[in-house]
Coordinates of C-alpha atoms (C1' of nucleotides) in Angstrom, one line a residue:
Chain G
M1 CA 2.4 7.6 32.8
L2 CA 3.0 5.1 30.0
T3 CA 6.0 3.7 28.7
I4 CA 6.6 3.5 24.7
S5 CA 5.5 -0.4 24.5
R6 CA 2.1 0.7 26.8
L7 CA 1.4 3.2 24.5
A8 CA 2.2 1.4 21.2
A9 CA 0.0 -1.6 22.3
Y10 CA -2.9 0.8 23.0
A11 CA -2.8 2.4 19.9
G12 CA -2.2 -0.6 18.1
V13 CA 1.3 0.6 16.5
T14 CA 4.7 -0.9 16.9
V15 CA 7.3 0.6 19.2
R16 CA 9.3 1.2 16.2
A17 CA 6.5 2.9 14.5
V18 CA 6.3 5.1 17.8
R19 CA 10.1 6.2 17.6
H20 CA 9.7 6.8 13.8
Y21 CA 7.0 9.2 14.5
H22 CA 9.4 11.0 17.2
R23 CA 12.3 11.1 14.6
I24 CA 10.1 12.8 11.6
G25 CA 8.8 15.3 14.3
L26 CA 5.3 14.1 14.1
L27 CA 4.8 12.8 17.5
P28 CA 6.7 15.1 20.0
E29 CA 9.2 13.6 22.0
P30 CA 7.8 13.2 25.6
A31 CA 9.7 13.9 28.6
R32 CA 12.1 11.0 29.8
D33 CA 12.2 9.3 33.0
R34 CA 15.7 9.4 35.3
S35 CA 17.0 6.3 33.7
G36 CA 16.0 7.7 30.0
Y37 CA 13.1 5.8 29.1
R38 CA 10.1 7.9 27.5
T39 CA 7.1 8.7 29.5
Y40 CA 3.5 9.3 27.8
D41 CA 0.7 11.1 28.7
A42 CA -2.9 10.9 27.5
V43 CA -2.3 13.6 24.9
A44 CA 0.7 11.4 23.4
V45 CA -2.0 8.7 22.9
V46 CA -4.9 10.7 21.4
R47 CA -2.3 11.9 18.8
L48 CA -0.8 8.9 18.2
I49 CA -4.5 7.2 17.6
R50 CA -5.1 10.3 15.2
I51 CA -2.0 9.5 13.4
R52 CA -2.9 5.9 13.0
T53 CA -6.3 6.6 11.8
L54 CA -5.1 8.9 9.1
A55 CA -2.2 6.8 8.1
D56 CA -4.6 3.7 7.9
A57 CA -6.6 5.6 5.6
G58 CA -3.4 5.7 3.5
V59 CA -2.4 9.2 4.1
P60 CA 1.3 10.1 4.0
L61 CA 2.6 10.9 7.3
A62 CA 3.8 14.5 5.9
R63 CA 0.5 15.1 5.3
V64 CA -0.8 13.3 8.6
Q65 CA 1.4 16.0 10.2
E66 CA 0.0 19.0 7.9
L67 CA -3.6 17.8 9.0
L68 CA -3.0 17.5 12.6
D69 CA -1.6 20.9 12.8
A70 CA -4.2 22.4 10.8
G71 CA -7.1 24.4 12.1
T72 CA -10.6 22.6 12.2
K73 CA -11.6 23.8 8.7
E74 CA -8.9 22.9 6.9
F75 CA -8.7 19.7 8.4
A76 CA -12.3 18.9 7.8
G77 CA -11.4 19.8 4.0
G78 CA -8.5 17.3 4.1
V79 CA -10.6 14.5 5.7
Q80 CA -13.5 14.7 3.1
E81 CA -10.7 14.5 0.4
I82 CA -9.0 11.7 2.2
D83 CA -12.3 9.9 2.2
K84 CA -12.8 10.4 -1.6
A85 CA -9.6 8.9 -2.2
L86 CA -10.7 5.7 0.0
R87 CA -13.8 5.5 -1.5
A88 CA -12.0 5.6 -5.3
E89 CA -9.6 2.9 -3.9
I90 CA -12.0 0.6 -2.7
R91 CA -13.8 0.6 -6.6
R92 CA -10.4 0.1 -7.6
L93 CA -9.9 -3.2 -5.5
Q94 CA -13.3 -4.3 -6.6
D95 CA -12.3 -4.1 -10.0
T96 CA -9.0 -5.6 -9.7
R97 CA -11.3 -8.4 -8.1
G98 CA -12.9 -8.7 -11.3
R99 CA -9.7 -8.7 -13.3
L100 CA -8.3 -11.3 -11.2
A101 CA -11.6 -13.6 -11.5
R102 CA -11.4 -13.2 -15.6
L103 CA -7.1 -13.7 -15.4
A104 CA -8.1 -17.0 -13.3
A105 CA -10.9 -18.1 -15.9
G106 CA -8.2 -17.9 -18.6
E107 CA -9.8 -14.6 -20.4
H108 CA -7.6 -12.7 -22.5
L109 CA -7.0 -9.5 -20.7
A110 CA -4.3 -8.6 -23.4
L111 CA -7.5 -8.1 -25.9
P112 CA -10.2 -5.7 -25.8
Q113 CA -13.6 -7.6 -26.0
S114 CA -14.5 -6.9 -29.5
V115 CA -11.3 -9.1 -30.3
V116 CA -12.3 -11.5 -27.9
D117 CA -15.6 -11.7 -29.5
Y118 CA -14.3 -12.1 -33.2
L119 CA -11.8 -15.1 -32.1
D120 CA -14.9 -16.6 -30.6
R121 CA -16.8 -16.2 -33.8
L122 CA -14.1 -18.2 -35.6
R123 CA -13.7 -20.6 -33.2
G124 CA -17.6 -21.5 -33.7
L125 CA -17.0 -21.6 -37.6
G126 CA -14.9 -24.3 -36.6
V127 CA -11.5 -23.0 -37.2
E128 CA -9.0 -24.9 -35.3
E129 CA -7.1 -23.5 -32.1
R130 CA -3.5 -23.8 -33.2
Y131 CA -4.9 -21.0 -35.9
I132 CA -6.9 -19.1 -33.7
E133 CA -3.6 -18.5 -31.6
M134 CA -1.8 -17.3 -34.4
E135 CA -4.4 -14.8 -34.8
R136 CA -4.9 -13.8 -31.5
D137 CA -0.9 -13.1 -31.1
A138 CA -1.4 -11.0 -34.2
W139 CA -4.5 -9.1 -32.9
I140 CA -2.3 -8.4 -29.5
M141 CA 0.2 -7.0 -31.4
I142 CA -2.4 -4.9 -33.6
A143 CA -4.3 -3.8 -30.7
A144 CA -1.1 -2.5 -28.8
Q145 CA 0.0 -0.4 -31.8
V146 CA -3.4 1.1 -32.5
P147 CA -5.5 0.8 -29.8
H148 CA -7.7 3.6 -30.6
S149 CA -8.9 2.2 -34.0
I150 CA -8.8 -1.6 -33.2
D151 CA -12.9 -1.6 -32.8
A152 CA -13.0 -0.5 -36.2
V153 CA -11.1 -2.6 -37.4
I154 CA -12.4 -5.5 -36.0
A155 CA -15.9 -4.3 -37.2
K156 CA -14.8 -4.7 -40.7
K157 CA -13.5 -8.1 -40.2
H158 CA -16.5 -9.3 -38.6
E159 CA -18.1 -7.8 -42.0
E160 CA -16.0 -9.9 -44.0
L161 CA -16.9 -12.9 -42.1
D162 CA -20.6 -12.1 -43.6
D163 CA -19.4 -13.2 -46.9
P164 CA -19.2 -17.3 -47.2
D165 CA -16.4 -16.9 -49.1
T166 CA -14.4 -15.5 -46.2
V167 CA -15.9 -18.3 -44.2
R168 CA -14.6 -21.1 -46.4
L169 CA -11.3 -19.4 -46.6
Y170 CA -10.6 -19.8 -43.0
S171 CA -11.7 -23.4 -43.1
L172 CA -9.4 -23.8 -45.3
L173 CA -6.5 -22.1 -43.8
S174 CA -7.2 -23.6 -40.6
G175 CA -6.9 -26.9 -42.1
A176 CA -3.9 -26.0 -44.1
L177 CA -1.4 -26.4 -40.9
D178 CA -1.5 -29.7 -41.8
W179 CA -1.3 -29.7 -45.3
P180 CA 1.8 -31.4 -47.1
A181 CA 4.0 -29.1 -48.6
D182 CA 2.9 -29.2 -52.4
D183 CA -0.8 -29.7 -51.5
P184 CA -3.0 -28.4 -54.5
R185 CA -5.7 -27.0 -52.3
I186 CA -3.7 -24.2 -51.9
V187 CA -4.5 -22.9 -55.1
E188 CA -8.2 -23.1 -54.0
V189 CA -7.1 -20.7 -51.1
A190 CA -6.0 -18.4 -54.0
D191 CA -8.8 -18.3 -56.0
I192 CA -10.8 -17.4 -53.2
M193 CA -8.7 -14.7 -51.9
E194 CA -8.6 -13.2 -55.2
R195 CA -12.2 -13.0 -55.4
L196 CA -12.5 -11.5 -52.4
M197 CA -9.9 -8.8 -53.0
V198 CA -11.4 -7.9 -56.5
R199 CA -14.6 -7.4 -54.6
A200 CA -12.9 -5.2 -52.0
M201 CA -11.1 -3.5 -54.7
E202 CA -14.5 -2.7 -56.4
A203 CA -16.2 -1.5 -53.2
G204 CA -13.2 0.8 -52.9
E205 CA -12.0 -0.8 -49.5
V206 CA -8.6 -1.1 -51.1
G207 CA -5.9 1.5 -50.0
A208 CA -8.2 3.3 -47.4
D209 CA -5.7 4.2 -44.5
D210 CA -6.1 1.6 -41.6
G211 CA -3.9 3.8 -39.3
I212 CA -1.3 0.9 -39.1
D213 CA 2.0 1.9 -40.6
D214 CA 4.1 0.5 -43.2
Q215 CA 6.9 -1.4 -41.2
F216 CA 4.4 -3.2 -39.1
V217 CA 2.4 -4.4 -41.9
D218 CA 5.9 -6.0 -43.1
L219 CA 6.0 -7.5 -39.9
L220 CA 2.9 -8.7 -39.7
D221 CA 3.0 -10.3 -43.3
S222 CA 6.5 -11.9 -42.3
A223 CA 5.2 -13.3 -39.3
M224 CA 2.4 -15.1 -41.4
V225 CA 5.2 -16.3 -43.8
E226 CA 7.1 -17.8 -41.1
S227 CA 3.9 -19.3 -39.4
S228 CA 3.6 -21.8 -42.6
P229 CA 5.4 -23.4 -45.2
H230 CA 2.3 -22.7 -47.6
A231 CA 1.9 -19.2 -46.9
A232 CA 4.9 -18.1 -49.0
R233 CA 3.7 -20.2 -52.0
L234 CA 0.4 -18.7 -51.3
L235 CA 1.7 -15.0 -51.8
A236 CA 4.0 -16.3 -54.9
I237 CA 0.7 -17.5 -56.6
L238 CA -1.0 -14.1 -55.6
E239 CA 1.8 -12.0 -56.9
E240 CA 1.7 -13.9 -60.1
R241 CA -1.7 -12.7 -60.5
G242 CA -1.0 -9.0 -59.8
W243 CA -1.6 -8.9 -55.7
K244 CA 0.7 -8.1 -53.3
G245 CA 0.7 -8.3 -49.4
W246 CA -1.4 -10.3 -46.7
T247 CA -2.2 -7.9 -44.1
R248 CA -3.3 -5.1 -46.6
I249 CA -3.9 -6.0 -49.8
E250 CA -2.4 -4.2 -52.9
R251 CA -2.8 -4.2 -56.8
V252 CA 0.1 -4.2 -58.3
P253 CA 0.3 -2.7 -62.2
A254 CA 1.4 -5.3 -64.5
D255 CA 4.7 -3.3 -66.3
R256 CA 5.8 -3.8 -62.6
L257 CA 5.2 -7.6 -62.1
N258 CA 8.7 -9.5 -61.6
T259 CA 10.8 -6.4 -61.8
E260 CA 12.1 -6.5 -58.0
P261 CA 13.9 -9.4 -56.8
P262 CA 11.8 -11.8 -54.6
P263 CA 12.1 -11.3 -50.9
S264 CA 15.1 -13.3 -49.3
Chain I
M1 CA 7.1 -5.9 -33.2
L2 CA 6.8 -3.5 -30.3
T3 CA 9.2 -1.1 -28.7
I4 CA 9.4 -0.8 -25.3
S5 CA 7.1 2.5 -24.7
R6 CA 4.4 0.8 -27.1
L7 CA 4.1 -2.2 -24.8
A8 CA 4.2 0.0 -21.7
A9 CA 1.4 2.1 -22.8
Y10 CA -0.7 -1.1 -24.0
A11 CA -0.3 -2.7 -20.8
G12 CA -0.6 0.4 -19.0
V13 CA 2.7 0.4 -16.8
T14 CA 5.8 2.9 -17.5
V15 CA 8.7 2.3 -19.6
R16 CA 10.5 2.4 -16.3
A17 CA 8.4 -0.3 -14.8
V18 CA 9.1 -2.6 -17.6
R19 CA 12.9 -2.3 -17.2
H20 CA 12.4 -3.0 -13.4
Y21 CA 10.6 -6.0 -14.6
H22 CA 13.5 -7.2 -16.7
R23 CA 15.9 -6.5 -14.0
I24 CA 14.2 -8.6 -11.3
G25 CA 13.8 -11.1 -14.1
L26 CA 9.7 -11.2 -14.0
L27 CA 9.5 -10.2 -17.4
P28 CA 12.5 -11.8 -19.8
E29 CA 14.6 -9.5 -21.7
P30 CA 13.2 -9.8 -25.2
A31 CA 15.6 -9.8 -28.5
R32 CA 17.2 -6.5 -29.6
D33 CA 17.1 -4.9 -32.9
R34 CA 20.4 -3.8 -34.4
S35 CA 20.4 -0.8 -32.8
G36 CA 19.8 -2.4 -29.6
Y37 CA 16.4 -1.3 -28.9
R38 CA 14.3 -4.2 -27.2
T39 CA 11.4 -5.5 -29.7
Y40 CA 8.6 -7.2 -28.0
D41 CA 6.2 -9.8 -29.3
A42 CA 2.5 -10.9 -28.2
V43 CA 3.7 -13.1 -25.5
A44 CA 5.4 -10.2 -23.7
V45 CA 2.4 -8.6 -24.0
V46 CA 0.3 -11.3 -22.4
R47 CA 2.7 -11.7 -19.3
L48 CA 2.9 -8.2 -18.7
I49 CA -0.6 -7.9 -18.3
R50 CA -0.9 -10.6 -16.2
I51 CA 2.2 -8.8 -14.2
R52 CA 0.1 -6.1 -13.8
T53 CA -3.1 -7.5 -12.9
L54 CA -1.6 -9.3 -9.8
A55 CA 0.7 -6.3 -9.0
D56 CA -2.4 -4.0 -9.0
A57 CA -4.1 -6.5 -6.6
G58 CA -1.1 -5.8 -4.1
V59 CA 0.9 -9.1 -4.9
P60 CA 4.9 -8.7 -4.2
L61 CA 6.3 -9.0 -7.4
A62 CA 8.4 -11.8 -6.1
R63 CA 5.0 -13.9 -5.3
V64 CA 4.0 -12.7 -9.1
Q65 CA 6.9 -14.6 -10.4
E66 CA 6.2 -17.7 -8.4
L67 CA 2.3 -17.5 -9.4
L68 CA 3.1 -17.3 -12.9
D69 CA 5.7 -19.8 -13.1
A70 CA 3.6 -22.1 -11.5
G71 CA 1.3 -25.1 -12.4
T72 CA -2.3 -24.3 -13.3
K73 CA -3.4 -25.6 -10.0
E74 CA -0.9 -23.8 -7.9
F75 CA -2.0 -20.6 -10.0
A76 CA -5.7 -21.0 -9.0
G77 CA -5.0 -21.6 -5.4
G78 CA -3.1 -18.4 -5.1
V79 CA -5.5 -16.3 -6.9
Q80 CA -8.2 -17.4 -4.5
E81 CA -5.8 -16.4 -1.7
I82 CA -5.3 -13.2 -3.2
D83 CA -8.8 -12.7 -3.7
K84 CA -9.5 -13.0 -0.1
A85 CA -6.8 -10.9 1.0
L86 CA -8.5 -8.2 -1.5
R87 CA -11.8 -8.7 0.2
A88 CA -10.2 -8.3 3.5
E89 CA -8.7 -5.2 2.6
I90 CA -11.7 -3.9 1.3
R91 CA -13.5 -4.3 4.5
R92 CA -10.4 -3.0 6.4
L93 CA -10.7 0.4 3.9
Q94 CA -14.5 0.6 4.8
D95 CA -13.7 0.3 8.6
T96 CA -11.1 3.1 8.2
R97 CA -13.7 5.3 6.4
G98 CA -16.0 4.9 9.5
R99 CA -13.0 5.7 11.8
L100 CA -12.3 8.8 9.9
A101 CA -15.9 10.0 9.8
R102 CA -15.5 9.7 13.6
L103 CA -12.5 11.6 14.1
A104 CA -13.9 14.2 11.8
A105 CA -16.7 14.3 14.2
G106 CA -14.7 14.9 17.1
E107 CA -15.3 11.6 19.0
H108 CA -12.9 10.0 21.1
L109 CA -11.0 7.3 19.2
A110 CA -8.7 7.0 22.1
L111 CA -11.5 5.5 24.6
P112 CA -13.8 2.9 24.2
Q113 CA -17.5 3.4 24.1
S114 CA -18.1 2.5 27.6
V115 CA -15.6 5.3 29.3
V116 CA -17.5 8.0 26.3
D117 CA -20.9 6.8 27.7
Y118 CA -19.8 7.6 31.6
L119 CA -18.5 10.7 30.3
D120 CA -21.6 11.7 28.5
R121 CA -23.3 10.9 31.8
L122 CA -21.2 13.1 33.8
R123 CA -21.8 15.7 31.1
G124 CA -25.5 15.1 31.6
L125 CA -25.3 15.8 35.3
G126 CA -24.0 19.3 34.9
V127 CA -20.4 18.7 35.2
E128 CA -18.2 20.9 33.6
E129 CA -16.3 20.5 30.7
R130 CA -12.8 21.4 32.2
Y131 CA -13.3 18.8 34.8
I132 CA -14.4 16.2 32.2
E133 CA -11.4 16.6 30.2
M134 CA -9.3 15.8 33.2
E135 CA -11.3 12.6 34.0
R136 CA -11.1 12.1 29.7
D137 CA -7.3 12.4 30.1
A138 CA -7.2 10.0 33.8
W139 CA -9.3 7.5 31.7
I140 CA -7.2 7.2 28.2
M141 CA -4.3 6.4 31.0
I142 CA -6.3 3.9 33.1
A143 CA -7.8 2.1 29.4
A144 CA -3.9 2.4 28.2
Q145 CA -3.2 0.6 31.2
V146 CA -5.8 -2.1 31.7
P147 CA -7.4 -2.2 28.2
H148 CA -8.9 -5.9 29.1
S149 CA -10.9 -4.6 32.5
I150 CA -11.8 -1.2 32.0
D151 CA -15.4 -2.0 30.9
A152 CA -15.6 -3.8 34.3
V153 CA -13.9 -0.8 36.2
I154 CA -16.5 1.7 34.0
A155 CA -19.5 -0.5 34.8
K156 CA -18.5 0.0 38.9
K157 CA -18.7 3.8 38.2
H158 CA -21.8 3.6 36.6
E159 CA -23.3 1.8 39.8
E160 CA -21.5 4.5 41.9
L161 CA -23.5 7.3 39.8
D162 CA -26.8 5.4 41.0
D163 CA -25.9 7.0 44.6
P164 CA -27.1 10.8 44.8
D165 CA -23.9 11.4 47.2
T166 CA -22.1 10.5 44.4
V167 CA -23.9 13.0 42.0
R168 CA -24.0 15.7 44.8
L169 CA -19.8 15.0 44.8
Y170 CA -19.2 15.6 41.3
S171 CA -21.2 18.6 41.4
L172 CA -19.0 20.1 44.2
L173 CA -15.9 18.9 42.6
S174 CA -16.8 20.3 39.1
G175 CA -17.3 23.8 40.4
A176 CA -14.3 23.5 42.9
L177 CA -12.5 24.4 39.9
D178 CA -13.0 28.1 40.6
W179 CA -13.1 27.9 44.3
P180 CA -10.9 30.3 46.4
A181 CA -8.2 28.4 48.1
D182 CA -9.4 28.3 51.3
D183 CA -13.4 27.4 50.5
P184 CA -15.1 25.8 53.3
R185 CA -17.3 23.6 50.7
I186 CA -14.1 21.5 50.7
V187 CA -15.2 20.1 53.9
E188 CA -18.9 18.9 52.7
V189 CA -16.9 17.3 50.0
A190 CA -14.6 15.6 52.6
D191 CA -18.0 14.3 54.2
I192 CA -19.7 13.3 51.4
M193 CA -16.3 11.6 50.2
E194 CA -16.0 9.9 54.0
R195 CA -19.8 8.2 53.8
L196 CA -19.2 6.8 50.4
M197 CA -16.2 5.4 51.5
V198 CA -17.5 3.7 54.9
R199 CA -20.4 2.6 52.7
A200 CA -18.2 1.2 50.3
M201 CA -16.2 -0.8 53.0
E202 CA -19.4 -2.2 54.7
A203 CA -20.3 -3.6 51.1
G204 CA -16.8 -5.3 51.1
E205 CA -15.9 -3.3 48.2
V206 CA -12.4 -1.5 49.3
G207 CA -9.3 -3.8 48.9
A208 CA -10.6 -5.6 46.0
D209 CA -8.1 -6.4 43.3
D210 CA -9.0 -3.8 40.3
G211 CA -6.0 -5.3 38.3
I212 CA -4.2 -1.6 38.3
D213 CA -1.0 -1.8 39.7
D214 CA 0.3 0.3 42.8
Q215 CA 2.6 2.4 40.9
F216 CA -0.1 3.2 38.5
V217 CA -2.6 4.3 41.3
D218 CA -0.1 6.8 42.8
L219 CA 0.9 8.4 39.7
L220 CA -3.4 9.2 38.9
D221 CA -3.4 10.4 42.9
S222 CA -0.3 12.8 42.3
A223 CA -1.9 13.8 38.8
M224 CA -4.9 14.6 40.7
V225 CA -3.0 16.6 43.4
E226 CA -1.5 18.6 40.4
S227 CA -4.6 19.4 39.1
S228 CA -5.7 21.8 41.8
P229 CA -4.8 23.7 45.0
H230 CA -7.9 21.9 47.1
A231 CA -6.9 18.1 46.1
A232 CA -4.1 18.5 48.6
R233 CA -6.2 19.9 51.4
L234 CA -8.8 17.6 50.5
L235 CA -6.5 14.4 51.1
A236 CA -5.1 16.3 54.1
I237 CA -8.7 16.0 55.8
L238 CA -9.2 12.8 54.5
E239 CA -6.1 11.5 56.2
E240 CA -6.6 12.7 59.3
R241 CA -10.0 11.1 59.5
G242 CA -7.9 7.8 58.8
W243 CA -8.5 7.5 55.1
K244 CA -5.7 7.5 52.3
G245 CA -5.7 7.6 48.4
W246 CA -8.0 8.8 45.8
T247 CA -7.9 6.4 42.9
R248 CA -8.0 3.5 45.2
I249 CA -9.0 3.9 48.9
E250 CA -7.3 2.5 51.7
R251 CA -8.4 2.8 55.4
V252 CA -5.2 3.8 57.6
P253 CA -5.5 2.3 60.9
A254 CA -5.5 4.7 64.1
D255 CA -2.3 3.4 65.4
R256 CA -0.3 4.5 62.0
L257 CA -1.6 8.1 61.7
N258 CA 1.1 10.5 61.1
T259 CA 3.9 8.1 61.6
E260 CA 5.2 8.3 58.2
P261 CA 6.6 11.7 57.1
P262 CA 4.2 13.5 54.4
P263 CA 4.8 13.0 50.9
S264 CA 7.2 15.5 48.9
Chain B
dG1 C1' 23.9 -9.4 46.2
dC2 C1' 23.3 -12.3 41.8
dT3 C1' 21.0 -13.6 37.9
dT4 C1' 17.2 -13.8 34.4
dG5 C1' 14.4 -12.2 31.5
dA6 C1' 11.6 -8.1 29.8
dC7 C1' 11.7 -3.8 28.7
dC8 C1' 14.1 0.4 27.3
dT9 C1' 18.2 3.3 24.5
dT10 C1' 20.7 4.5 19.8
dG11 C1' 22.2 3.5 15.1
dA12 C1' 22.7 1.4 11.1
dC13 C1' 21.3 -0.9 7.2
dG14 C1' 17.5 -3.6 4.5
dC15 C1' 13.5 -4.0 1.4
dT16 C1' 9.6 -2.9 -2.3
dG17 C1' 8.3 -0.8 -6.5
dG18 C1' 9.8 1.9 -9.1
dG19 C1' 10.5 8.2 -9.7
dT20 C1' 14.0 10.6 -11.3
dC21 C1' 18.1 12.6 -13.2
dA22 C1' 22.1 12.2 -16.2
dA23 C1' 24.5 11.3 -19.9
dC24 C1' 24.5 9.2 -24.2
dC25 C1' 23.0 7.0 -28.9
dC26 C1' 19.2 5.8 -32.5
dT27 C1' 15.8 7.2 -36.1
dC28 C1' 13.1 9.7 -38.5
dC29 C1' 11.6 14.1 -41.0
dA30 C1' 12.2 18.7 -42.8
Chain W
dT1 C1' 22.3 18.4 -41.5
dG2 C1' 20.5 18.9 -37.1
dG3 C1' 16.7 18.7 -33.7
dA4 C1' 12.8 16.3 -31.9
dG5 C1' 11.8 12.4 -29.6
dG6 C1' 12.3 7.8 -29.4
dG7 C1' 15.7 4.5 -27.2
dT8 C1' 20.1 2.7 -24.0
dT9 C1' 22.4 1.9 -19.1
dG10 C1' 23.7 3.5 -14.4
dA11 C1' 23.1 5.7 -10.2
dC12 C1' 20.9 7.8 -6.8
dC13 C1' 16.2 8.5 -3.9
dC14 C1' 11.8 8.2 -1.4
dA15 C1' 8.3 6.1 2.0
dG16 C1' 7.7 3.6 6.2
dC17 C1' 8.9 1.1 8.7
dG18 C1' 11.4 -4.3 9.8
dT19 C1' 15.1 -6.1 11.7
dC20 C1' 19.3 -6.8 13.8
dA21 C1' 23.3 -5.0 17.0
dA22 C1' 25.2 -3.5 21.3
dG23 C1' 24.2 -2.3 25.1
dG24 C1' 21.8 0.1 29.8
dT25 C1' 17.4 -0.6 33.3
dC26 C1' 13.9 -2.5 36.2
dA27 C1' 11.5 -6.2 39.0
dA28 C1' 11.4 -10.3 40.8
dG29 C1' 13.1 -14.7 42.5
dC30 C1' 16.4 -17.3 44.9

DNA sequence: GCTTGACCTTGACGCTGGGTCAACCCTCCA
DNA sequence: TGGAGGGTTGACCCAGCGTCAAGGTCAAGC
């Protein structure tokens, strides 16, 4: 007969595990010798190895018990199911390896590929990294809010970049981070924006539902205002000309201009 | 800003998990709005996704914290280590799939291949399945006791099977399970055994150390005695002729014969 | 016959990574 | 105004053992 440690060593488990299996009734308590030691036979070895094989496959011990005490047919079915789960787990781990590699490479796992491509395009246009980081954070927030429509939104932004005016706009905005507070070029920015807005209105693109809720639009706008001292001035200029907003543009009717107090 | 549930949904985790990460200090507690709700920004999204990527790879959360708060170099090293562990885990799972298939096919995972081959050879010689099962259980116990030398022991048994006398012996023993209690063929068994023992002694094989301890030899012998009513008779006949044991054979000097009390 | 060291016993607490209530508050919409 | 559907904290629960703690047993050597 075997002692508990021989049994455990042969089956490749710890003594503690064997005792655990006894407590939960997975492995029957064997006879004891006169000093109280457990004495095991070959049947216990076979059962323990079957337990380990299933447990190593990630099967919960309760399920292991069901399977080992079930008929041949149910057992075969269960094993097939376990094997399927095992294949899935292997695929998941391979997938995780891929994500890990991308994480190590510094890729932005927080963003869908479409957004990453868009940011790369901006980078290619010479937009400064500081500005791109601001954009990136905004996109992360947008993607988190409306994960289902992010690709459509990005597609529209890509179209906009086909317009040389938009390219010029980004080029100006990127540099603006270093402008002095009263730099006159901000007026040029406003001019370009107004041209773009007019064209967008004519194309019927303004006021279209983008699926982003109003509060969130306000939030992105205020984040923009906080990002640079020029931002508030730019919005003020545009508002004088009858435009409102940044993330989402609105035309303000002339009679409502300046009837509301300025934002705090 | 994001609420906890939007953050969680976007990163693919549960709200509960996010709060757990706050409690263990893995994700910093964000600011609250005036009603006490947590409000998250893009930085939190990025951090949470990094946490998940590492946690999905099986990294303990404490280690995740170390890695995320470490320098680029240490991070890269850590990720490499994790990837190695991931590869090892994938291999382990593939291995487990193999063992699972063998388990489902009814193979004896409790036995090394050499023993399985040996039992198959016995089966090929026409030995009855009942007898083979007894042999198998004995081999399981032996393999558990002396896993390192089991292959050598089996090699010796294979050699013995090259002797036609041994083959005849097994053929008789296999059928003996159904013999009446006083079947005279038991004497033929004893004759064959004696011939084999003499030859083994002449070859100097008796008394060689097989690495199996005495107590265990006694145990296997007594298991043999319990397995069949003929076993005791067979041992008695052999003992009259000056031989002792079964698992391990000893020559008993003539002057010591019958001087000890019979075993209980 | 005594010690030593390896092994055995039971029992209790600890750990990870959250799940699952419970009991209550906040916000939004009809 | 009230009800759904968020949010908040807190407390307990789970597997599958690891890890002491506090001893009893056994074989071996001196």
